[in-house]
Amino acid sequence: MRSRAITAVVGVFCLFCSVFLWAEDAPKAADAPVELKVANRSVMVFRATLLGEAPAFRVTRAKVVIQEALDDADNLNVTLDPIQNSYLVLIGAKRAFIVSPKDVDSVGTASVLQTAEQAAGNLRLVVAETQEARSLKLILRALVAAALATAIYLALLWGMVYLRRRLLKKLPELMRRHTQALRVGRIQLIDANFLYPLASRVLWLLRWLVVLLLTYEWLGFVLSRFPYTRPWGESLNNYLLEVAGYLFQGIVGAVPGLGVALMIFFIARGASAFSKGILRRLASPGAFNWLNQETLQPTTRLTSLAIWLFALAMAYPYLPGAGTDAFKGLSVLIGLMISLGATSVVGQAASGLILTYTRTLRPGEFVRIGEYEGTVTELGMFTTRIRTGLGEVLTLPNSMITNTVTKNYSRTVQGAGYVVDTVVTIGYDTPWRQVEAMLLEAAKRTAGILEDPAPQVFQTALSDFYPEYRLVAQAIPSLPRPRAVLLSMLHANIQDVFNEYGVQIMSPHYFGDPREEKWVPREKWFSAPAQEPKEP
């Protein structure tokens, strides 16, 4: 029990010592800086305990002395009296307060003398404003100035409202007159009906900005007319001047960097124009195999894009606000968005470049890409559009085209045009010479198939039950829809020719000969509801 009691006593003693030491080391609330304000005017900030008096007590004492001096006399002189390393501020014959070296702000660079002179100057303003507040003539003059300022303020507001109404009445006519001049050919770039709401919103915003500025200036002027509210008016005016000065310094400071950025952009523009001329000369026949009239336009665009990206990277540090955290955060956000979405975009763009420079496809060529067949109408950076014979427009990703076998019906023909082919299978009991002759006859009857080069028939396979015959011909250039019509006419002529010669079109899995041959005699070609065409 005795040991436990001793342990408890020692613990309490240690706790008391720690609290005492913390209280000694911690800053005292009584030593906190206190501002001396007299008649709403800031005179000085006391930061040190002097002669046993804390800053709060020094402020109370100084207020009492200054108020007594102001009540006793009107014309008071404020002077400084040095005492050792401090200064005594006197109002009349009374000591107002003492400025010690510990009262000097440690953050600033002012000395004790400068701090004392500034405090004495503020106290002189207090004396002068007190005398002004006791003068009826000066107060009446201030009231007249405030009333005149209020009248001017209200007149400006009314004038602004009147001017806004006049502008809104004339705005439609002005916009209609100027928007009609903004034309490219016969196309009007801007419609006045869409521009009017935007212009009215801009005028509304400008009106309220002017109202706020006028109110701010009026309030600062009126408050500055009266002694008690003069510090508030001065603070408003000083704040507006500081903002204006900050904006002016920012604009002046941004001019050199902006000039360098504009110079870089002008150089980039000249380099882009120069590269266009060089590439146009290099695209002439015999210079480069990969650069011709087809690849000149995408090569020019890529070169210009590279030049402008390089110019943007060079001019970025000189742009106004490039070093701010907001600009850096925006750059990081844009970079993150590009990184997340660039995988598929870059792949599609690379595929588009491969198709362009390998000249796999050209606009106007008839191709088959996988299971899609049609005429190429547009070869873009990311997608390729083809129009089928049925009038459908298909948009195919370039990456899909590069990963698929592409059959081009227009590339290997002689001259302009495209290849037309079809496959029929006839039994082995029909002579192959007869089949070839009938297929050539059907091609000859089809309007749109060229005689030179002549159509050809190839036996592409000898299957278990029948040989395969492929008719290959060249057609004249035409739209995708007529090509589908051409194939339909060719298939119809093949059936007619085979029926005329009594040859059965059938690809059987052979089990036995039919009792009757499967062909259509001529007298049944136009059975109802079909109608025989009239001869011209």
Coordinates of C-alpha atoms in Angstrom, one line a residue:
M1 CA 0.0 0.0 0.0
R2 CA 2.8 2.4 0.9
S3 CA 4.6 1.8 -2.4
R4 CA 1.4 2.5 -4.3
A5 CA 0.8 5.7 -2.4
I6 CA 4.4 6.9 -3.2
T7 CA 3.9 6.0 -6.9
A8 CA 0.7 8.1 -7.0
V9 CA 2.3 11.1 -5.4
V10 CA 5.2 11.0 -7.8
G11 CA 2.8 10.8 -10.8
V12 CA 0.8 13.8 -9.6
F13 CA 4.0 15.7 -9.1
C14 CA 5.3 14.9 -12.6
L15 CA 1.9 15.9 -14.1
F16 CA 2.0 19.2 -12.2
C17 CA 5.6 19.9 -13.5
S18 CA 4.7 19.2 -17.1
V19 CA 1.6 21.5 -17.0
F20 CA 3.7 24.2 -15.4
L21 CA 6.4 23.9 -18.0
W22 CA 3.8 23.9 -20.8
A23 CA 2.2 27.0 -19.4
E24 CA 5.6 28.8 -19.3
D25 CA 6.5 27.8 -22.9
A26 CA 3.0 28.4 -24.5
P27 CA 2.2 31.9 -25.8
K28 CA 0.1 33.9 -23.5
A29 CA -3.3 35.1 -24.7
A30 CA -2.6 38.4 -23.0
D31 CA 0.4 39.0 -25.2
A32 CA -1.6 38.8 -28.4
P33 CA -1.3 41.8 -30.7
V34 CA -4.1 44.4 -30.3
E35 CA -5.0 47.2 -32.7
L36 CA -5.6 50.7 -31.5
K37 CA -8.5 52.3 -33.4
V38 CA -9.8 55.8 -32.6
A39 CA -12.8 57.3 -34.3
N40 CA -12.8 54.3 -36.7
R41 CA -9.3 55.1 -37.7
S42 CA -6.5 52.5 -37.2
V43 CA -3.6 54.1 -35.4
M44 CA -1.2 51.3 -34.5
V45 CA -0.9 47.6 -33.5
F46 CA 0.6 46.9 -30.1
R47 CA 2.5 43.6 -30.0
A48 CA 4.6 43.7 -26.8
T49 CA 4.1 44.0 -23.1
L50 CA 5.7 47.2 -21.9
L51 CA 6.3 48.3 -18.3
G52 CA 4.1 45.4 -17.1
E53 CA 1.2 46.5 -19.3
A54 CA -0.1 44.0 -21.8
P55 CA -1.1 45.1 -25.4
A56 CA -4.8 45.1 -24.5
F57 CA -4.2 47.3 -21.5
R58 CA -2.0 49.6 -23.5
V59 CA -4.7 50.1 -26.1
T60 CA -7.3 50.9 -23.3
R61 CA -5.0 53.4 -21.7
A62 CA -4.1 55.1 -25.0
K63 CA -7.8 55.4 -26.0
V64 CA -8.6 57.1 -22.7
V65 CA -5.7 59.6 -23.0
I66 CA -6.4 60.4 -26.6
Q67 CA -10.1 60.9 -26.0
E68 CA -9.4 63.2 -23.0
A69 CA -7.0 65.2 -25.1
L70 CA -9.5 65.6 -27.9
D71 CA -12.2 66.7 -25.5
D72 CA -10.0 69.3 -23.8
A73 CA -8.7 71.1 -26.9
D74 CA -9.3 71.3 -30.6
N75 CA -5.9 72.3 -32.0
L76 CA -3.6 69.6 -30.9
N77 CA 0.0 68.9 -32.1
V78 CA 1.2 65.3 -32.3
T79 CA 4.9 64.9 -31.8
L80 CA 7.6 62.3 -31.2
D81 CA 10.0 62.2 -28.3
P82 CA 12.8 59.6 -28.4
I83 CA 13.5 57.7 -25.2
Q84 CA 16.4 55.3 -25.3
N85 CA 15.6 52.9 -28.1
S86 CA 11.8 53.7 -28.1
Y87 CA 9.7 56.7 -29.1
L88 CA 7.1 58.5 -27.1
V89 CA 4.1 59.7 -29.0
L90 CA 2.7 62.9 -27.5
I91 CA -0.7 64.4 -28.2
G92 CA -0.5 68.0 -27.0
A93 CA 1.3 67.7 -23.7
K94 CA 0.1 64.2 -22.8
R95 CA 1.7 60.9 -23.5
A96 CA -0.6 58.9 -25.9
F97 CA 1.5 55.7 -26.1
I98 CA 5.0 54.4 -26.4
V99 CA 6.4 52.6 -29.5
S100 CA 9.0 50.1 -28.6
P101 CA 11.2 47.9 -30.8
K102 CA 9.1 44.9 -29.9
D103 CA 6.0 46.6 -31.4
V104 CA 7.6 46.5 -34.9
D105 CA 6.2 43.9 -37.2
S106 CA 8.8 41.1 -37.6
V107 CA 7.6 40.3 -41.1
G108 CA 8.1 43.8 -42.5
T109 CA 11.3 45.8 -42.9
A110 CA 10.2 49.0 -41.1
S111 CA 12.3 50.3 -38.3
V112 CA 11.1 51.7 -34.9
L113 CA 11.3 55.2 -36.1
Q114 CA 9.3 54.5 -39.3
T115 CA 6.6 52.7 -37.2
A116 CA 6.5 55.6 -34.7
E117 CA 6.2 58.2 -37.5
Q118 CA 3.4 56.2 -39.2
A119 CA 1.5 55.9 -35.9
A120 CA 2.0 59.7 -35.3
G121 CA 0.7 60.4 -38.8
N122 CA -2.4 58.3 -38.2
L123 CA -3.0 60.1 -34.9
R124 CA -2.8 63.4 -36.7
L125 CA -5.5 62.2 -39.1
V126 CA -7.6 61.3 -36.1
V127 CA -7.2 64.8 -34.7
A128 CA -8.0 66.5 -38.0
E129 CA -11.1 64.3 -38.6
T130 CA -12.3 65.0 -35.1
Q131 CA -12.1 68.7 -35.7
E132 CA -13.9 68.2 -39.0
A133 CA -16.7 66.2 -37.4
R134 CA -17.2 69.1 -34.9
S135 CA -17.5 71.7 -37.7
L136 CA -21.1 72.1 -38.9
K137 CA -19.9 73.9 -42.1
L138 CA -17.7 71.0 -43.1
I139 CA -20.5 68.5 -42.4
L140 CA -23.0 70.4 -44.5
R141 CA -20.4 70.6 -47.3
A142 CA -20.0 66.8 -47.1
L143 CA -23.7 66.3 -47.2
V144 CA -24.0 68.6 -50.3
A145 CA -21.1 66.6 -52.0
A146 CA -22.8 63.3 -51.2
A147 CA -26.2 64.5 -52.5
L148 CA -24.6 65.8 -55.7
A149 CA -22.7 62.5 -56.1
T150 CA -26.0 60.6 -55.6
A151 CA -27.8 62.7 -58.2
I152 CA -25.0 62.0 -60.7
Y153 CA -25.1 58.3 -59.8
L154 CA -28.9 58.1 -60.4
A155 CA -28.6 60.1 -63.7
L156 CA -25.9 57.7 -65.0
L157 CA -28.1 54.8 -64.1
W158 CA -31.1 56.3 -65.9
G159 CA -28.9 57.2 -68.9
M160 CA -27.6 53.6 -69.0
V161 CA -31.1 52.2 -69.0
Y162 CA -32.2 54.7 -71.8
L163 CA -29.1 53.8 -73.9
R164 CA -29.8 50.1 -73.4
R165 CA -33.4 50.5 -74.7
R166 CA -32.2 52.4 -77.7
L167 CA -29.6 49.8 -78.5
L168 CA -32.1 47.0 -78.2
K169 CA -34.5 48.7 -80.6
K170 CA -31.7 49.3 -83.2
L171 CA -30.0 46.0 -82.6
P172 CA -32.1 43.8 -84.9
E173 CA -31.6 46.2 -87.8
L174 CA -27.9 46.5 -87.2
M175 CA -27.5 42.8 -86.9
R176 CA -29.5 42.1 -90.0
R177 CA -27.4 44.6 -92.0
H178 CA -24.0 43.3 -90.8
T179 CA -24.9 39.6 -90.9
Q180 CA -26.0 39.8 -94.5
A181 CA -22.5 41.0 -95.3
L182 CA -21.0 37.9 -93.7
R183 CA -21.4 35.6 -96.7
V184 CA -19.4 32.9 -98.4
G185 CA -20.8 32.8 -101.9
R186 CA -24.6 32.6 -101.4
I187 CA -24.4 31.1 -97.9
Q188 CA -25.0 33.4 -94.9
L189 CA -22.6 32.4 -92.1
I190 CA -24.6 33.8 -89.2
D191 CA -28.3 34.0 -88.8
A192 CA -29.6 37.2 -87.0
N193 CA -32.3 35.2 -85.2
F194 CA -29.7 33.2 -83.4
L195 CA -27.3 36.1 -82.8
Y196 CA -29.9 38.5 -81.2
P197 CA -30.4 36.5 -78.0
L198 CA -26.6 36.3 -77.6
A199 CA -26.1 40.0 -78.1
S200 CA -29.0 40.8 -75.6
R201 CA -27.4 38.6 -73.0
V202 CA -24.0 40.3 -73.5
L203 CA -25.7 43.7 -73.1
W204 CA -27.4 42.5 -70.0
L205 CA -24.1 41.4 -68.5
L206 CA -22.4 44.6 -69.4
R207 CA -25.2 46.6 -67.9
W208 CA -24.9 44.9 -64.5
L209 CA -21.1 45.2 -64.6
V210 CA -21.4 49.0 -65.1
V211 CA -24.1 49.2 -62.4
L212 CA -21.8 47.4 -59.9
L213 CA -18.8 49.6 -60.9
L214 CA -20.9 52.8 -60.5
T215 CA -22.3 51.7 -57.2
Y216 CA -18.9 50.8 -55.9
E217 CA -17.5 54.2 -56.9
W218 CA -20.5 56.1 -55.5
L219 CA -20.3 54.3 -52.2
G220 CA -16.6 54.9 -51.9
F221 CA -17.0 58.6 -52.7
V222 CA -19.9 59.1 -50.2
L223 CA -18.1 57.3 -47.4
S224 CA -15.0 59.3 -47.9
R225 CA -16.9 62.6 -47.4
F226 CA -17.5 62.0 -43.7
P227 CA -14.8 61.7 -41.0
Y228 CA -16.1 58.6 -39.3
T229 CA -16.7 56.6 -42.5
R230 CA -13.7 57.9 -44.4
P231 CA -11.5 54.9 -43.6
W232 CA -14.1 52.6 -45.2
G233 CA -14.2 54.7 -48.3
E234 CA -10.4 54.9 -48.5
S235 CA -10.2 51.1 -48.2
L236 CA -12.8 50.6 -51.0
N237 CA -10.9 53.0 -53.3
N238 CA -7.5 51.5 -52.4
Y239 CA -8.8 48.0 -53.1
L240 CA -10.1 49.1 -56.5
L241 CA -6.8 50.7 -57.3
E242 CA -4.9 47.6 -56.2
V243 CA -7.1 45.4 -58.5
A244 CA -6.7 47.8 -61.4
G245 CA -2.9 48.0 -60.8
Y246 CA -2.7 44.2 -60.5
L247 CA -4.5 43.7 -63.8
F248 CA -2.4 46.4 -65.5
Q249 CA 0.8 44.9 -64.3
G250 CA -0.4 41.4 -65.4
I251 CA -1.2 42.8 -68.9
V252 CA 2.1 44.6 -69.2
G253 CA 4.0 41.6 -68.0
A254 CA 2.2 39.3 -70.4
V255 CA 3.0 41.5 -73.5
P256 CA 6.6 40.3 -74.1
G257 CA 5.7 36.6 -73.8
L258 CA 2.6 37.1 -75.9
G259 CA 4.8 38.8 -78.5
V260 CA 7.2 35.8 -78.6
A261 CA 4.3 33.4 -78.9
L262 CA 2.8 35.4 -81.8
M263 CA 6.3 35.4 -83.5
I264 CA 6.5 31.6 -83.2
F265 CA 3.0 31.2 -84.7
F266 CA 3.9 33.5 -87.6
I267 CA 7.1 31.5 -88.2
A268 CA 5.0 28.3 -88.1
R269 CA 2.6 29.7 -90.6
G270 CA 5.4 30.6 -93.0
A271 CA 7.0 27.2 -92.5
S272 CA 3.6 25.5 -93.3
A273 CA 3.2 27.5 -96.5
F274 CA 6.8 26.7 -97.5
S275 CA 6.3 23.0 -96.9
K276 CA 3.2 23.0 -99.0
G277 CA 5.1 24.4 -102.0
I278 CA 8.0 21.9 -101.5
L279 CA 5.6 18.9 -101.3
R280 CA 3.7 20.1 -104.3
R281 CA 6.9 20.0 -106.3
L282 CA 8.0 16.7 -104.9
A283 CA 4.6 15.2 -105.9
S284 CA 5.5 15.6 -109.6
P285 CA 6.0 12.3 -111.5
G286 CA 9.4 10.7 -111.1
A287 CA 10.3 12.2 -107.7
F288 CA 9.0 9.7 -105.1
N289 CA 6.9 6.6 -105.5
W290 CA 5.0 7.1 -102.3
L291 CA 4.2 10.8 -102.9
N292 CA 1.8 11.5 -105.8
Q293 CA -1.3 13.6 -106.4
E294 CA -3.4 11.1 -104.3
T295 CA -1.1 11.2 -101.2
L296 CA -0.2 14.9 -101.6
Q297 CA -3.2 16.2 -99.6
P298 CA -2.9 14.0 -96.6
T299 CA 0.9 14.4 -96.6
T300 CA 0.5 18.2 -96.6
R301 CA -2.0 18.0 -93.7
L302 CA 0.2 15.8 -91.6
T303 CA 3.2 18.1 -92.3
S304 CA 1.2 21.2 -91.3
L305 CA -0.1 19.4 -88.2
A306 CA 3.4 18.5 -87.1
I307 CA 4.7 22.1 -87.6
W308 CA 1.8 23.6 -85.6
L309 CA 2.1 21.1 -82.8
F310 CA 5.8 21.9 -82.6
A311 CA 5.1 25.6 -82.6
L312 CA 2.5 25.1 -79.9
A313 CA 5.0 23.3 -77.7
M314 CA 7.6 26.0 -78.2
A315 CA 5.1 28.8 -77.5
Y316 CA 3.4 27.2 -74.5
P317 CA 5.9 28.6 -71.9
Y318 CA 5.3 32.1 -73.2
L319 CA 1.5 32.1 -73.1
P320 CA -0.1 34.2 -70.4
G321 CA -0.8 32.1 -67.3
A322 CA 1.2 29.1 -68.5
G323 CA 3.0 28.9 -65.2
T324 CA -0.1 29.1 -63.0
D325 CA -1.5 26.0 -61.2
A326 CA -4.8 26.3 -63.0
F327 CA -3.1 26.1 -66.4
K328 CA -1.0 23.2 -65.3
G329 CA -4.0 21.4 -64.0
L330 CA -5.8 21.9 -67.3
S331 CA -2.8 20.6 -69.2
V332 CA -2.8 17.5 -67.0
L333 CA -6.5 16.9 -67.5
I334 CA -6.2 17.2 -71.3
G335 CA -3.2 14.9 -71.3
L336 CA -5.1 12.4 -69.2
M337 CA -8.1 12.5 -71.5
I338 CA -6.0 12.1 -74.6
S339 CA -4.1 9.1 -73.0
L340 CA -7.3 7.4 -72.1
G341 CA -9.0 7.8 -75.4
A342 CA -5.9 7.7 -77.7
T343 CA -5.6 3.9 -78.0
S344 CA -8.3 3.3 -80.5
V345 CA -8.0 6.7 -82.1
V346 CA -4.3 6.3 -82.8
G347 CA -4.9 2.8 -84.2
Q348 CA -7.6 4.0 -86.5
A349 CA -5.4 6.9 -87.7
A350 CA -2.4 4.6 -88.3
S351 CA -4.7 2.3 -90.3
G352 CA -5.9 5.3 -92.3
L353 CA -2.3 6.3 -93.1
I354 CA -1.5 2.7 -94.2
L355 CA -4.5 2.7 -96.6
T356 CA -3.6 6.1 -97.9
Y357 CA 0.1 5.5 -98.6
T358 CA -0.2 1.9 -99.8
R359 CA -3.0 3.0 -102.1
T360 CA -5.1 -0.1 -101.3
L361 CA -8.3 1.8 -101.9
R362 CA -9.2 4.8 -104.0
P363 CA -12.5 6.8 -104.2
G364 CA -14.6 5.5 -107.1
E365 CA -13.2 1.9 -107.0
F366 CA -15.5 -1.0 -106.6
V367 CA -14.2 -3.3 -103.9
R368 CA -15.2 -6.2 -101.6
I369 CA -14.1 -5.9 -98.0
G370 CA -14.9 -9.1 -96.1
E371 CA -18.6 -9.6 -96.7
Y372 CA -19.3 -6.0 -97.7
E373 CA -19.2 -5.0 -101.4
G374 CA -19.6 -1.5 -103.0
T375 CA -18.0 1.6 -104.4
V376 CA -15.6 3.6 -102.3
T377 CA -17.1 7.1 -101.8
E378 CA -14.8 8.5 -99.1
L379 CA -11.4 7.4 -97.7
G380 CA -10.9 9.2 -94.4
M381 CA -8.3 9.2 -91.6
F382 CA -10.4 7.0 -89.3
T383 CA -13.2 5.4 -91.4
T384 CA -13.9 4.5 -95.0
R385 CA -17.4 4.8 -96.6
I386 CA -18.6 2.6 -99.4
R387 CA -22.0 2.6 -101.2
T388 CA -23.5 -0.8 -102.0
G389 CA -25.5 -1.6 -105.1
L390 CA -28.7 -1.5 -103.0
G391 CA -28.1 2.2 -102.1
E392 CA -26.8 1.5 -98.6
V393 CA -23.9 3.6 -97.2
L394 CA -21.5 1.6 -95.1
T395 CA -19.0 3.2 -92.7
L396 CA -16.1 0.8 -92.1
P397 CA -13.3 1.3 -89.5
N398 CA -9.9 1.5 -91.1
S399 CA -8.5 -1.0 -88.6
M400 CA -11.1 -3.5 -89.8
I401 CA -10.1 -3.0 -93.4
T402 CA -6.4 -3.5 -92.8
N403 CA -7.2 -6.7 -90.9
T404 CA -9.4 -8.1 -93.7
V405 CA -8.7 -9.3 -97.2
T406 CA -9.8 -6.6 -99.7
K407 CA -10.8 -7.6 -103.2
N408 CA -10.5 -4.7 -105.7
Y409 CA -12.6 -5.1 -108.9
S410 CA -11.3 -1.8 -110.4
R411 CA -7.6 -2.0 -110.0
T412 CA -6.6 -4.7 -112.5
V413 CA -8.8 -3.7 -115.4
Q414 CA -7.6 -2.1 -118.6
G415 CA -8.6 1.5 -118.4
A416 CA -11.5 2.8 -116.4
G417 CA -14.1 0.3 -115.2
Y418 CA -14.5 -2.7 -112.9
V419 CA -14.6 -6.5 -113.1
V420 CA -17.9 -8.4 -113.1
D421 CA -17.8 -12.1 -112.5
T422 CA -20.3 -14.9 -111.7
V423 CA -20.2 -18.6 -111.1
V424 CA -22.5 -21.4 -112.5
T425 CA -22.3 -25.1 -112.0
I426 CA -23.4 -27.5 -114.8
G427 CA -23.5 -31.2 -114.8
Y428 CA -20.8 -33.3 -116.5
D429 CA -23.3 -34.5 -119.2
T430 CA -23.2 -31.0 -120.8
P431 CA -20.2 -30.3 -123.1
W432 CA -17.9 -27.7 -121.5
R433 CA -17.4 -26.0 -124.9
Q434 CA -21.2 -25.5 -125.1
V435 CA -21.3 -24.1 -121.6
E436 CA -18.5 -21.6 -122.3
A437 CA -20.1 -20.5 -125.6
M438 CA -23.5 -19.9 -123.9
L439 CA -21.9 -17.9 -121.1
L440 CA -20.0 -15.7 -123.6
E441 CA -23.3 -15.3 -125.5
A442 CA -25.1 -14.2 -122.3
A443 CA -22.3 -11.6 -121.6
K444 CA -22.5 -10.3 -125.2
R445 CA -26.3 -9.7 -124.7
T446 CA -25.8 -7.8 -121.5
A447 CA -25.6 -4.0 -122.1
G448 CA -22.7 -2.4 -120.2
I449 CA -20.2 -5.3 -120.5
L450 CA -17.3 -4.3 -122.8
E451 CA -16.3 -6.3 -125.8
D452 CA -12.7 -5.2 -125.5
P453 CA -11.3 -6.8 -123.4
A454 CA -13.4 -9.8 -124.3
P455 CA -15.1 -11.8 -121.6
Q456 CA -13.5 -15.0 -120.5
V457 CA -14.7 -18.3 -119.0
F458 CA -12.6 -20.3 -116.6
Q459 CA -13.2 -23.8 -115.2
T460 CA -12.3 -23.1 -111.6
A461 CA -13.0 -26.6 -110.2
L462 CA -14.0 -30.1 -111.1
S463 CA -16.2 -31.1 -108.2
D464 CA -17.6 -34.5 -107.4
F465 CA -20.9 -33.8 -109.1
Y466 CA -20.3 -30.9 -111.5
P467 CA -17.6 -28.5 -112.9
E468 CA -17.6 -24.9 -111.9
Y469 CA -17.6 -22.2 -114.6
R470 CA -16.6 -18.6 -113.8
L471 CA -17.5 -15.9 -116.2
V472 CA -15.2 -12.8 -115.9
A473 CA -15.9 -9.6 -117.8
Q474 CA -15.1 -5.9 -117.6
A475 CA -17.9 -3.3 -117.3
I476 CA -18.0 0.4 -118.1
P477 CA -17.6 2.9 -115.2
S478 CA -21.0 3.4 -113.5
L479 CA -22.6 4.1 -110.2
P480 CA -22.9 1.3 -107.6
R481 CA -26.6 0.9 -108.2
P482 CA -26.2 0.2 -112.0
R483 CA -23.6 -2.4 -111.2
A484 CA -26.2 -4.4 -109.2
V485 CA -28.6 -3.9 -112.1
L486 CA -25.9 -5.1 -114.5
L487 CA -25.3 -8.3 -112.5
S488 CA -29.1 -8.9 -112.4
M489 CA -29.3 -8.5 -116.2
L490 CA -26.3 -10.8 -116.7
H491 CA -27.9 -13.5 -114.6
A492 CA -31.2 -13.1 -116.5
N493 CA -29.4 -13.4 -119.8
I494 CA -27.6 -16.6 -118.6
Q495 CA -30.9 -18.2 -117.8
D496 CA -32.4 -17.2 -121.1
V497 CA -29.5 -18.5 -123.2
F498 CA -29.4 -21.8 -121.3
N499 CA -33.2 -22.2 -121.7
E500 CA -32.9 -21.5 -125.5
Y501 CA -30.4 -24.3 -125.9
G502 CA -32.3 -26.6 -123.6
V503 CA -29.4 -26.9 -121.1
Q504 CA -30.4 -27.6 -117.5
I505 CA -28.9 -25.2 -114.8
M506 CA -28.7 -27.4 -111.8
S507 CA -25.9 -28.4 -109.4
P508 CA -27.1 -31.8 -108.1
H509 CA -25.7 -34.0 -105.5
Y510 CA -26.1 -36.9 -107.9
F511 CA -28.4 -39.7 -107.0
G512 CA -29.9 -40.4 -110.5
D513 CA -31.0 -38.8 -113.7
P514 CA -34.4 -37.1 -113.6
R515 CA -37.2 -38.4 -115.9
E516 CA -37.4 -35.0 -117.6
E517 CA -34.7 -32.4 -118.1
K518 CA -35.0 -29.3 -115.9
W519 CA -35.2 -26.4 -118.3
V520 CA -37.8 -23.8 -119.3
P521 CA -39.0 -23.7 -123.0
R522 CA -39.2 -20.3 -124.7
E523 CA -43.0 -20.3 -124.8
K524 CA -43.1 -20.3 -121.0
W525 CA -40.6 -17.5 -120.5
F526 CA -43.3 -14.8 -120.1
S527 CA -45.9 -16.8 -118.1
A528 CA -48.3 -14.7 -115.9
P529 CA -47.7 -12.4 -114.3
A530 CA -44.6 -11.7 -116.4
Q531 CA -45.1 -9.5 -119.5
E532 CA -43.2 -9.8 -122.8
P533 CA -41.4 -6.5 -123.5
K534 CA -42.7 -4.6 -126.6
E535 CA -40.2 -4.2 -129.5
P536 CA -39.4 -0.6 -130.3

